[in-house]
Coordinates of C-alpha atoms in Angstrom, one line a residue:
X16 CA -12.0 33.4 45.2
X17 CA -8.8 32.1 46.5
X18 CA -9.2 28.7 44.6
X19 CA -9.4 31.0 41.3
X20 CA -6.0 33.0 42.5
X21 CA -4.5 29.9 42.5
X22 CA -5.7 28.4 39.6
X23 CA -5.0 31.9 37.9
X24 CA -1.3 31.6 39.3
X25 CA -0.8 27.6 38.1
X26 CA -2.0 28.6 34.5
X27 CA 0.3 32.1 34.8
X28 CA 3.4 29.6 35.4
X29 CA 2.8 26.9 33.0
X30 CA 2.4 30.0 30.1
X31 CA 5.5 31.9 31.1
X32 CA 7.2 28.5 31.7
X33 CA 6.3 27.1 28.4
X34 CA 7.0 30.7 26.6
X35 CA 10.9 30.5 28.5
X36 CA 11.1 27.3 27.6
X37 CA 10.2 28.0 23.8
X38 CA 12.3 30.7 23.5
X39 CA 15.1 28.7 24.7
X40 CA 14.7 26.3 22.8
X41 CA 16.1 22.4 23.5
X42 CA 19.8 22.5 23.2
X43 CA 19.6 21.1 19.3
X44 CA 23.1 21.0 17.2
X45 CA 21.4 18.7 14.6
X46 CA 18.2 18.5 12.8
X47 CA 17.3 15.6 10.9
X48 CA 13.8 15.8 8.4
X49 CA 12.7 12.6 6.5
X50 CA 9.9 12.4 4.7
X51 CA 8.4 9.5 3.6
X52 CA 7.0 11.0 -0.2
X53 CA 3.7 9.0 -0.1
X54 CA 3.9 7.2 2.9
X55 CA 0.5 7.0 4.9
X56 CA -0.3 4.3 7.4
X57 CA -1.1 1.8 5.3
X58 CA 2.2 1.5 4.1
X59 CA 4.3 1.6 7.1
X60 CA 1.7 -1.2 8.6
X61 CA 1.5 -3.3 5.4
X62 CA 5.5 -3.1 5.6
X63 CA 5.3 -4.1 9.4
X64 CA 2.8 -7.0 8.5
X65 CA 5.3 -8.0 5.6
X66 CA 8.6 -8.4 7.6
X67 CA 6.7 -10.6 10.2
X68 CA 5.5 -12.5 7.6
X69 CA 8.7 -13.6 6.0
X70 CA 9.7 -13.9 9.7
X71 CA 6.7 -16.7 9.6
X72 CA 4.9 -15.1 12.6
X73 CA 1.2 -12.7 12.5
X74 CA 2.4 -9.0 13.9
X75 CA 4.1 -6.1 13.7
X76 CA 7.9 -5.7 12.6
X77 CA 9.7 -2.6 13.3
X78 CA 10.8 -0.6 11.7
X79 CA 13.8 1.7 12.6
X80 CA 11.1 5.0 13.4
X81 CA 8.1 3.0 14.6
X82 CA 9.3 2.6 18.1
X83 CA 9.9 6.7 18.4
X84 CA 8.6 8.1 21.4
X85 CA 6.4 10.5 20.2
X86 CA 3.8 9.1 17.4
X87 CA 1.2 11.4 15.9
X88 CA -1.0 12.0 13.0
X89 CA -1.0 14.8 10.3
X90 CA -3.6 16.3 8.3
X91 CA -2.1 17.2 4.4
X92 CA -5.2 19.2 2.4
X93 CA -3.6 22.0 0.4
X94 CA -5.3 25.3 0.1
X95 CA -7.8 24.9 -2.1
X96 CA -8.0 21.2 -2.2
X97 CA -8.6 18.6 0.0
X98 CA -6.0 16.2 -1.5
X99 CA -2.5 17.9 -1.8
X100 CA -0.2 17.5 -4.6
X101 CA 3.2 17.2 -3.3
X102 CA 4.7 20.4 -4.4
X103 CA 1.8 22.1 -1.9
X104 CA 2.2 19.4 0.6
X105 CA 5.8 20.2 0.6
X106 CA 6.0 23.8 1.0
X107 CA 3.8 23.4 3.8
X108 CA 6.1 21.2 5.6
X109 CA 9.2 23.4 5.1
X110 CA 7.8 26.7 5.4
X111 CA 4.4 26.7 7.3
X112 CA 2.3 28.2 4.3
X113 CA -0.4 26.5 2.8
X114 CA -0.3 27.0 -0.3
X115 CA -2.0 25.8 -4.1
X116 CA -1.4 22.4 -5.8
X117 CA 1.8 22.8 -7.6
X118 CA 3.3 25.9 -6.3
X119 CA 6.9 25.4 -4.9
X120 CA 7.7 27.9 -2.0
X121 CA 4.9 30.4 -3.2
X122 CA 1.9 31.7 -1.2
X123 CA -1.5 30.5 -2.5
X124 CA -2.0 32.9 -4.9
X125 CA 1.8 33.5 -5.7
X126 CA 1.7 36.9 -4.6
X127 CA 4.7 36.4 -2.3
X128 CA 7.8 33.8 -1.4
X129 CA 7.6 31.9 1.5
X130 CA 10.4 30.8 3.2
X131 CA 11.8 27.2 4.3
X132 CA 12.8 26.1 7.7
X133 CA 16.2 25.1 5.8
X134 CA 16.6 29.4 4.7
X135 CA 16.1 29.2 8.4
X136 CA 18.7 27.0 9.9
X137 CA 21.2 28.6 7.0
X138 CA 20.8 32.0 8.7
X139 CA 21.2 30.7 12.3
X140 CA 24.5 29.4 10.8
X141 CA 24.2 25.8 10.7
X142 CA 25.1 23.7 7.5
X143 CA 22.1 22.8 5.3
X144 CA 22.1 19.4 3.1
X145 CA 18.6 18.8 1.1
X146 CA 19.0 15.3 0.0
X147 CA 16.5 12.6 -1.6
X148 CA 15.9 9.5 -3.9
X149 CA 15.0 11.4 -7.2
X150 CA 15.9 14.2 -8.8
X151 CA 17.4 17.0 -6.5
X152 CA 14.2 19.6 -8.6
X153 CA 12.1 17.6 -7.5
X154 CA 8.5 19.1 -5.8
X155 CA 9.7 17.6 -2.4
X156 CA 13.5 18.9 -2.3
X157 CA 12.3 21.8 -4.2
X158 CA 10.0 23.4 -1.7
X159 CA 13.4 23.7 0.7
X160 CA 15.1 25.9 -1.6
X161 CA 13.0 27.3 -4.2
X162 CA 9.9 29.6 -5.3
X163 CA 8.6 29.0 -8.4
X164 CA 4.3 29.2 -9.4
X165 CA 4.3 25.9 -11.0
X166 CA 6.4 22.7 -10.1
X167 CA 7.6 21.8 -13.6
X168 CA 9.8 24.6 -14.0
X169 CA 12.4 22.2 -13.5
X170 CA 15.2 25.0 -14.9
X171 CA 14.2 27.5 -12.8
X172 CA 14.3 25.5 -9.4
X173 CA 17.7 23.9 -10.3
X174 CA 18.5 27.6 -10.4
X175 CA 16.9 28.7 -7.3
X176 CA 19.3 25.8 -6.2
X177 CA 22.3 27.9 -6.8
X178 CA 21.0 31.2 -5.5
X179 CA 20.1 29.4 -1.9
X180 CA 23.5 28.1 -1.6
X181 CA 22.8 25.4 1.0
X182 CA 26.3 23.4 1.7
X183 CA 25.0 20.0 0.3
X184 CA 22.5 19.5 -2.7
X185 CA 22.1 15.0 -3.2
X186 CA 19.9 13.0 -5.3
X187 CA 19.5 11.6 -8.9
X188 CA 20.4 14.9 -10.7
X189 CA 18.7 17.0 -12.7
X190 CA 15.7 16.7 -15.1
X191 CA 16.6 20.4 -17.1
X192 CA 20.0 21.2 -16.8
X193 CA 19.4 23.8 -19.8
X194 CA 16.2 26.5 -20.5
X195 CA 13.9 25.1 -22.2
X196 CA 13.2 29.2 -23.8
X197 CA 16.5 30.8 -23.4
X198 CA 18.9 29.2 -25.5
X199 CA 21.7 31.8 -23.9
X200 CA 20.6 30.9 -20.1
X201 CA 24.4 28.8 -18.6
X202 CA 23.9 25.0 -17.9
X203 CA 22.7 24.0 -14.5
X204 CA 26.1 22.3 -13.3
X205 CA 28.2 25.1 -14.8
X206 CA 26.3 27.1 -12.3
X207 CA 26.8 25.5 -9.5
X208 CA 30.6 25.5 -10.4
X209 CA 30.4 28.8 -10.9
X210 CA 28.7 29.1 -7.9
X211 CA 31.5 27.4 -5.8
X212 CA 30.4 23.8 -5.5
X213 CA 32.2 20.7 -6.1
X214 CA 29.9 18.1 -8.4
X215 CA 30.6 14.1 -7.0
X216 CA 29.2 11.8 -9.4
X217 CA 28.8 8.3 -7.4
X218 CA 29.4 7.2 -3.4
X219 CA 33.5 7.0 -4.2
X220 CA 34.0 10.0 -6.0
X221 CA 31.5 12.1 -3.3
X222 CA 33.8 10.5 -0.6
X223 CA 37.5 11.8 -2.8
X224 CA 35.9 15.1 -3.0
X225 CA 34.4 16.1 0.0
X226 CA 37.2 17.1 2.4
X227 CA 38.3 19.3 0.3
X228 CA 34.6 20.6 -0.8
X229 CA 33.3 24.3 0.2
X230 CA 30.1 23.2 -1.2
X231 CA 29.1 20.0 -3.1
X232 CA 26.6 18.4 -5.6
X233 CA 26.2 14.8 -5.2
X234 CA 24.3 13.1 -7.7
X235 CA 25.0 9.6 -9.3
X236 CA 27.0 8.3 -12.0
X237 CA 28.1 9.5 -15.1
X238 CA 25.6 7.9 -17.4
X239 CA 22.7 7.0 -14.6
X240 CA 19.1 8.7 -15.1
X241 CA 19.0 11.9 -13.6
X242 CA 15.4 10.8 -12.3
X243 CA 15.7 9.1 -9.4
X244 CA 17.8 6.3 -8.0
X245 CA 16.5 2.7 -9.0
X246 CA 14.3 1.0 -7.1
X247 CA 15.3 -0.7 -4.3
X248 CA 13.6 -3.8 -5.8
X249 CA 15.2 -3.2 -9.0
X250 CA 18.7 -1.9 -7.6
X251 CA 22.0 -3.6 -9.0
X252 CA 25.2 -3.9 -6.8
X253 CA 27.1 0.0 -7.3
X254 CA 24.0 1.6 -7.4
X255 CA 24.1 4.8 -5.2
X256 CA 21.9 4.2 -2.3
X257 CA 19.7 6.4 -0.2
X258 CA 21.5 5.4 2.7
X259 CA 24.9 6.4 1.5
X260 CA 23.7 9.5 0.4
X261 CA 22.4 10.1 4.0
X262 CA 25.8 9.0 5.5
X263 CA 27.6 10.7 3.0
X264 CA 25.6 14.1 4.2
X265 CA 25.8 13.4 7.6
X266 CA 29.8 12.7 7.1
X267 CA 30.1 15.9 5.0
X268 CA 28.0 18.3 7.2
X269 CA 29.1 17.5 10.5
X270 CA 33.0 17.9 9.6
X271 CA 32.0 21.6 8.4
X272 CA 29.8 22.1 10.6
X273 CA 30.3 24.8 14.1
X274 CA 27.2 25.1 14.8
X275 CA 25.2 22.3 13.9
X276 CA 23.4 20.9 10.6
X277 CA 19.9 20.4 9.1
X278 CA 19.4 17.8 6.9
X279 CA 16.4 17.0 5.2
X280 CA 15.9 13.4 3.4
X281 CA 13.0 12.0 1.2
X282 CA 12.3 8.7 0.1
X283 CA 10.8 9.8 -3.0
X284 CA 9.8 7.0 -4.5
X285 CA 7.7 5.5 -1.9
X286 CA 5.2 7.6 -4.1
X287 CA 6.1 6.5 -7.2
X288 CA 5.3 2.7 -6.5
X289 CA 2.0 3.6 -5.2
X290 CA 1.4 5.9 -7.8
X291 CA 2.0 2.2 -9.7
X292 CA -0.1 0.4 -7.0
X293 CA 2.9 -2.1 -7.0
X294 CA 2.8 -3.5 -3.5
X295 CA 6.2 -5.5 -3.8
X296 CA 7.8 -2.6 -5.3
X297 CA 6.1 -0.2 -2.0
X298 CA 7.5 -2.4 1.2
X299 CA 10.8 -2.4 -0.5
X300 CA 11.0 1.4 -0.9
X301 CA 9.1 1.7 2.4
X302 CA 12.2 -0.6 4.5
X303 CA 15.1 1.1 2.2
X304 CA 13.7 4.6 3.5
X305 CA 14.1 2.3 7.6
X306 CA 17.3 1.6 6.0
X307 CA 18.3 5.7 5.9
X308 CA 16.6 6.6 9.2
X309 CA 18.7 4.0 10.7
X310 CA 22.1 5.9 9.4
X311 CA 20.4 8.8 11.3
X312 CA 19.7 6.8 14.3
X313 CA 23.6 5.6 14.2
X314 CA 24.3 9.3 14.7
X315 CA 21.8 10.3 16.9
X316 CA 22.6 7.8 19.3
X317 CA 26.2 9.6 19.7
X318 CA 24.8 13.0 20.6
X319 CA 21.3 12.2 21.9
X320 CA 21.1 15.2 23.3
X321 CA 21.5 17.8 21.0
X322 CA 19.7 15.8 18.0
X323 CA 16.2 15.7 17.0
X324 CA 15.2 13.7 14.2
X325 CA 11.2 14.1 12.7
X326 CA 10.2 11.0 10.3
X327 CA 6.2 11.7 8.4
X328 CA 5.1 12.1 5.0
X329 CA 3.8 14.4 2.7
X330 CA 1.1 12.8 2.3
X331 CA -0.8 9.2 1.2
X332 CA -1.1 8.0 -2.2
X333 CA -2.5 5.0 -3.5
X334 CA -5.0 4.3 -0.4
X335 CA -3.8 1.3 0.6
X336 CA -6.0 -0.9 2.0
X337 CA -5.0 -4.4 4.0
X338 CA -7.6 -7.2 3.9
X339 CA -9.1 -7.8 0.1
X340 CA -9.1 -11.8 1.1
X341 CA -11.5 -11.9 3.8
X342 CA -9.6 -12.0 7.7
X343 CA -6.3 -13.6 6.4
X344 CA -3.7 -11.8 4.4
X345 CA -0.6 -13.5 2.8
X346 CA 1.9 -10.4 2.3
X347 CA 4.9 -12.8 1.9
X348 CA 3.6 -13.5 -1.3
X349 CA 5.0 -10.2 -2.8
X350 CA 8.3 -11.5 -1.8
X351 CA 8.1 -13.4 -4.8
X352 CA 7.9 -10.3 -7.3
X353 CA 11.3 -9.7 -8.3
X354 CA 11.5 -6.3 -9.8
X355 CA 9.3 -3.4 -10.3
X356 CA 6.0 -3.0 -12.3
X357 CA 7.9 -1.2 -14.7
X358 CA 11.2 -3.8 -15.4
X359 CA 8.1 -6.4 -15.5
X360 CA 6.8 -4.2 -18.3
X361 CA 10.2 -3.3 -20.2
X362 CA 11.0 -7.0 -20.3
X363 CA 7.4 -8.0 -21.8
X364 CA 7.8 -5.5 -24.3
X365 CA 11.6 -6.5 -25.1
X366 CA 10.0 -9.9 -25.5
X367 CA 7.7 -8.4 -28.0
X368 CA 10.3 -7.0 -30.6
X369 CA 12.6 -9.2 -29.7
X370 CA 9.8 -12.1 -31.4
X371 CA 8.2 -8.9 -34.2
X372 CA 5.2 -9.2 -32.0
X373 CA 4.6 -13.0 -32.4
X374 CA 5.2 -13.8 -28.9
X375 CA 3.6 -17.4 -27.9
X376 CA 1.3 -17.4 -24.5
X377 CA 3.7 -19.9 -22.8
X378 CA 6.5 -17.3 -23.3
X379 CA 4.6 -15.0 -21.5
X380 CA 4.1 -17.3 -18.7
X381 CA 7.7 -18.3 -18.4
X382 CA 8.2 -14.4 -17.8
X383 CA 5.3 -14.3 -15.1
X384 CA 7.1 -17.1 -13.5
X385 CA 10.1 -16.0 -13.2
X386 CA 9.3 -12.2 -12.4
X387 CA 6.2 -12.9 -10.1
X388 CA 6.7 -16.7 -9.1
X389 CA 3.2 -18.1 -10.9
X390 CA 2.3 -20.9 -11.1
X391 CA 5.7 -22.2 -9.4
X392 CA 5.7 -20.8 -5.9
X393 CA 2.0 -18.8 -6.4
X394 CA -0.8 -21.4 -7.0
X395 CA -2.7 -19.3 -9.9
X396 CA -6.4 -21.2 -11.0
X397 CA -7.9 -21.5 -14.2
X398 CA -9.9 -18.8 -13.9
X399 CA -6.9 -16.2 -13.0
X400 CA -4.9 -17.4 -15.7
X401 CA -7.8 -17.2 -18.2
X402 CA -7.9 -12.9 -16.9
X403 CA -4.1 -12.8 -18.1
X404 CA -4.4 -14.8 -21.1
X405 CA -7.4 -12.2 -21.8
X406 CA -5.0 -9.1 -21.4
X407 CA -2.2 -11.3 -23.6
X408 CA -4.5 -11.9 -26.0
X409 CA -6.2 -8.0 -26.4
X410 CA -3.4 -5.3 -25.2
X411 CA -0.1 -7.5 -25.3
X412 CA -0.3 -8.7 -29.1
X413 CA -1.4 -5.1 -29.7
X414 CA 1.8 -3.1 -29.4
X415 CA 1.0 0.7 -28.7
X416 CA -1.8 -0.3 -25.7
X417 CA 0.8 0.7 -23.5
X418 CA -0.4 2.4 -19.9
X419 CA 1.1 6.1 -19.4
X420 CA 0.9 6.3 -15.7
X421 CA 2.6 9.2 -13.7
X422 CA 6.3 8.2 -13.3
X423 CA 6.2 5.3 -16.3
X424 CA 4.8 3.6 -19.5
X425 CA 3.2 0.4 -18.6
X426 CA 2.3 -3.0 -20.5
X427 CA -1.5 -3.7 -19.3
X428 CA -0.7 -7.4 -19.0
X429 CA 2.2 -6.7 -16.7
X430 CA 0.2 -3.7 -14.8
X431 CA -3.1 -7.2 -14.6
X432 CA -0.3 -9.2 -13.1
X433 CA 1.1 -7.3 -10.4
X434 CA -2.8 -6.6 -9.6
X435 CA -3.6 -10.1 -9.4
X436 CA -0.3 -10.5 -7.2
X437 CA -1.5 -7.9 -4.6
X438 CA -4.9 -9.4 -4.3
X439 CA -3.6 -12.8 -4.0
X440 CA -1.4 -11.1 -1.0
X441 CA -4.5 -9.5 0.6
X442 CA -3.3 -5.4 -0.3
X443 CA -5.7 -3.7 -2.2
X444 CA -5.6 -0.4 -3.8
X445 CA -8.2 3.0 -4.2
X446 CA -6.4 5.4 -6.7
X447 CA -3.8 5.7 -8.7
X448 CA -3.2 8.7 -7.3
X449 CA -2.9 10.4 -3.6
X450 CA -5.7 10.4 -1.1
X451 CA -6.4 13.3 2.0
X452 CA -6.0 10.7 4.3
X453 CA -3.8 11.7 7.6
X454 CA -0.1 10.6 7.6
X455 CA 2.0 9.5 11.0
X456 CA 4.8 11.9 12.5
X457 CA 7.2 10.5 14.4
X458 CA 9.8 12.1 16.6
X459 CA 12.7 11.3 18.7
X460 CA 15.6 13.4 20.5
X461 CA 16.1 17.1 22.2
X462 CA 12.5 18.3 21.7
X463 CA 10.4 15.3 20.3
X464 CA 7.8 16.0 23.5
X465 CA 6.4 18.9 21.4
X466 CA 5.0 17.2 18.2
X467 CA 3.3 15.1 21.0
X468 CA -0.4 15.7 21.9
X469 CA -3.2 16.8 19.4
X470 CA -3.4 15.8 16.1
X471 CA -1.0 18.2 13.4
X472 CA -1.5 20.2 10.6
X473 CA 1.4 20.1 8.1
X474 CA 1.6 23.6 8.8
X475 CA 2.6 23.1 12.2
X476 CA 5.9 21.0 11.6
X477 CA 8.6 24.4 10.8
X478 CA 7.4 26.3 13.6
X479 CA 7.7 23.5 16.5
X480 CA 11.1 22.6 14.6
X481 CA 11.9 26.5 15.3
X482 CA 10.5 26.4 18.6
X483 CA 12.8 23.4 19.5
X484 CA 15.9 25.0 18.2
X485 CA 15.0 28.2 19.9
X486 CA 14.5 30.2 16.7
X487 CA 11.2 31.6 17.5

């Protein structure tokens, strides 16, 4: 009897402990959220396997989150599927709802709004920044700010935008800045204007504006697609950056700031290269996204203790898969690919009108060389080069066989290329598309010890963030 008192009393303290403790929260001035759009294990291991490659050793690189403290896994299945679209996946991350494929900020069956951990943090009064590497309406930036039944109402988010009235909106742009069936419905950047915010176009003219900013919209230069930055792969020198904008928010929230910021980031196209199944094109999103949480980290370090900073995914697309070539892989080999699946495709088919469609085999190889280093720096046999010729021969010469994947319009031959690239490098490839496989967490900073332990639901990540700032 006594040894059950006792136990009785131990378990009494731990609950009340942990309950005082949870209401109290962890001291935290300064949220940070990165997600990863797409990033599962496989890519964050094929990256770490990449780097030590070019490094010429066999192991692990780090990157800037995988030596966190706390490592876990997540489970991503949506409501009603197993495999979550982002715009599900998303919503569950910022609000705690599960919700249907393709519903932004929306309960299952859109019956009600469900609210962000950002709506959260704004009325605690901190400063709120939703920042990523495509466009601001978006499924993953969306699900912070918006509640719409369907994730291609790209008007009606941008204007959900406005309403929220967080302090910092970043990314490519817009993809509707005008209704699409109300011709009398105001522009998108009008409203915001209206609204109070200062639009930066470009790092320089974000950094002239911003002192003197109530709110700002920070997208990139006049001219630049409003879909997303470029690729890292692909990225020329003045191209905004995910890591300025991440600096640039950090900069801009924490001189406005009296009681703290939440910042949310996404690497956004981490997705869209595996949604390509472009390997070269994935390790180089996958270490630009390092690149940002390293901006973080600079700021974390100089107020470790009222910072916590959460780095996962939405979830996995692509299914990656290392080892295609037996027990050896060769990852440096996709150091030779020197721009994205789709410039690879865009330059074959300038090639083709450039020559009314007459283009000569040899062409096409002087193209592969350059782009993918065959036949140079990649030994590519007869019977590889016969599998290309084939594609030259049946899509290439054939204008209009063109690939409509998710993000892009592909050229088959240059989609067969990059294939035979990655299987020369040992990555292989399930889908196209995303994959219920579980996705890493990683934390670090004033309350990290709490996504520690048993494996998360997506679900779980806004209420331990609340719990840790003492919201709950």
């Amino acid at each position: 009897m006594m040894k059950i008192i006792v136990w009785f009393s131990v378990l009494m303290m731990v609950f009340f402990g942990y309950s005082c403790t949870s209401g109290k929260g962890d001291g935290i001035r300064y949220i940070f959220f990165l997600i990863g759009d797409g990033m599962g294990n496989g890519q964050v291991t094929g990256t770490q396997f990449y780097r030590a490659e070019l490094d010429g050793r066999i192991g692990l690189d780090s990157l800037s989150f995988t030596g966190f403290p706390v490592v876990n896994m997540m489970s991503t299945y949506s409501a009603f599927n197993a495999i979550t679209c982002s715009a599900a996946a998303g919503t569950a991350l910022a609000t705690g709802t599960r919700t249907s494929n393709g519903t932004i900020g929306k309960d299952a069956i859109h019956s009600k709004d469900v609210y962000s951990i950002a709506v959260k943090a704004k009325e605690k009064g901190l400063s709120v920044g939703i920042t990523t590497s495509v466009s601001i309406d978006h499924a993953t930036p969306a699900v912070f700010y918006a509640h719409q039944s369907s994730r291609s109402m790209y008007y009606e988010i941008a204007m959900d935008a406005v309403k929220a009235g967080f302090d910092l909106y970043a990314g490519g742009g817009f993809l509707q800045t005008r209704s699409m069936t109300d011709s009398t419905a105001p522009d998108v950047y009008c409203s915001f204007e209206d609204a109070g915010y200062t639009i930066a176009r470009g790092y320089d003219d974000f950094n002239r504006k911003r002192e003197k900013a109530t709110k700002m919209v920070f997208v990139q230069e006049t001219g630049a697609s409003p879909f997303s930055l470029p690729y890292a792969i692909d990225r020329k020198p003045g191209d905004l950056t995910l890591s300025e904008i991440t600096r640039g928010a950090i900069d801009y929230l924490f001189q406005k700031s009296n009681k703290g910021f939440f910042l949310m980031v996404e690497g956004g196209k981490i997705d869209w290269a595996c949604h390509s199944n472009d390997g070269a094109t994935m390790v180089n999103e996958v270490m630009d996204f390092s690149d940002a949480v390293e901006v973080v980290l600079e700021f974390y370090h100089q107020h470790p203790d009222e910072t916590l900073v959460i780095v996962t995914a939405d979830h996995e697309t692509g299914g990656v898969g290392l080892g295609t070539r037996g027990y050896d892989l060769n990852l440096k080999l996709l150091s030779y690919q020197q721009n994205s699946l789709d410039v690879l495709s865009e330059r074959l088919v300038s090639l083709r009108e450039k020559r009314g469609g007459k283009v000569r085999w040899e062409e096409v190889k002087t193209v592969l060389s350059e782009e993918l280093g065959f036949w140079n720096e990649i030994e590519i046999t007869k019977e590889e080069e016969d599998v290309l010729k084939s594609e030259f021969e049946c899509s290439y010469l054939q204008a209009g066989a063109a690939l409509r994947g998710l993000y892009a319009v592909v050229e088959p031959l240059a989609k067969q290329a990059v294939q035979l690239l990655n299987n020369k490098a040992g990555m292989g490839w399930t889908t196209p598309e995303h994959t219920g496989t579980r996705v890493p967490v990683y934390a670090i900073g004033a309350g990290a010890w709490r996504f520690d332990g048993s494996p998360l639901n997506n679900t779980d990540i806004p209420r331990i963030i609340a719990e840790s700032a003492g919201w709950d």
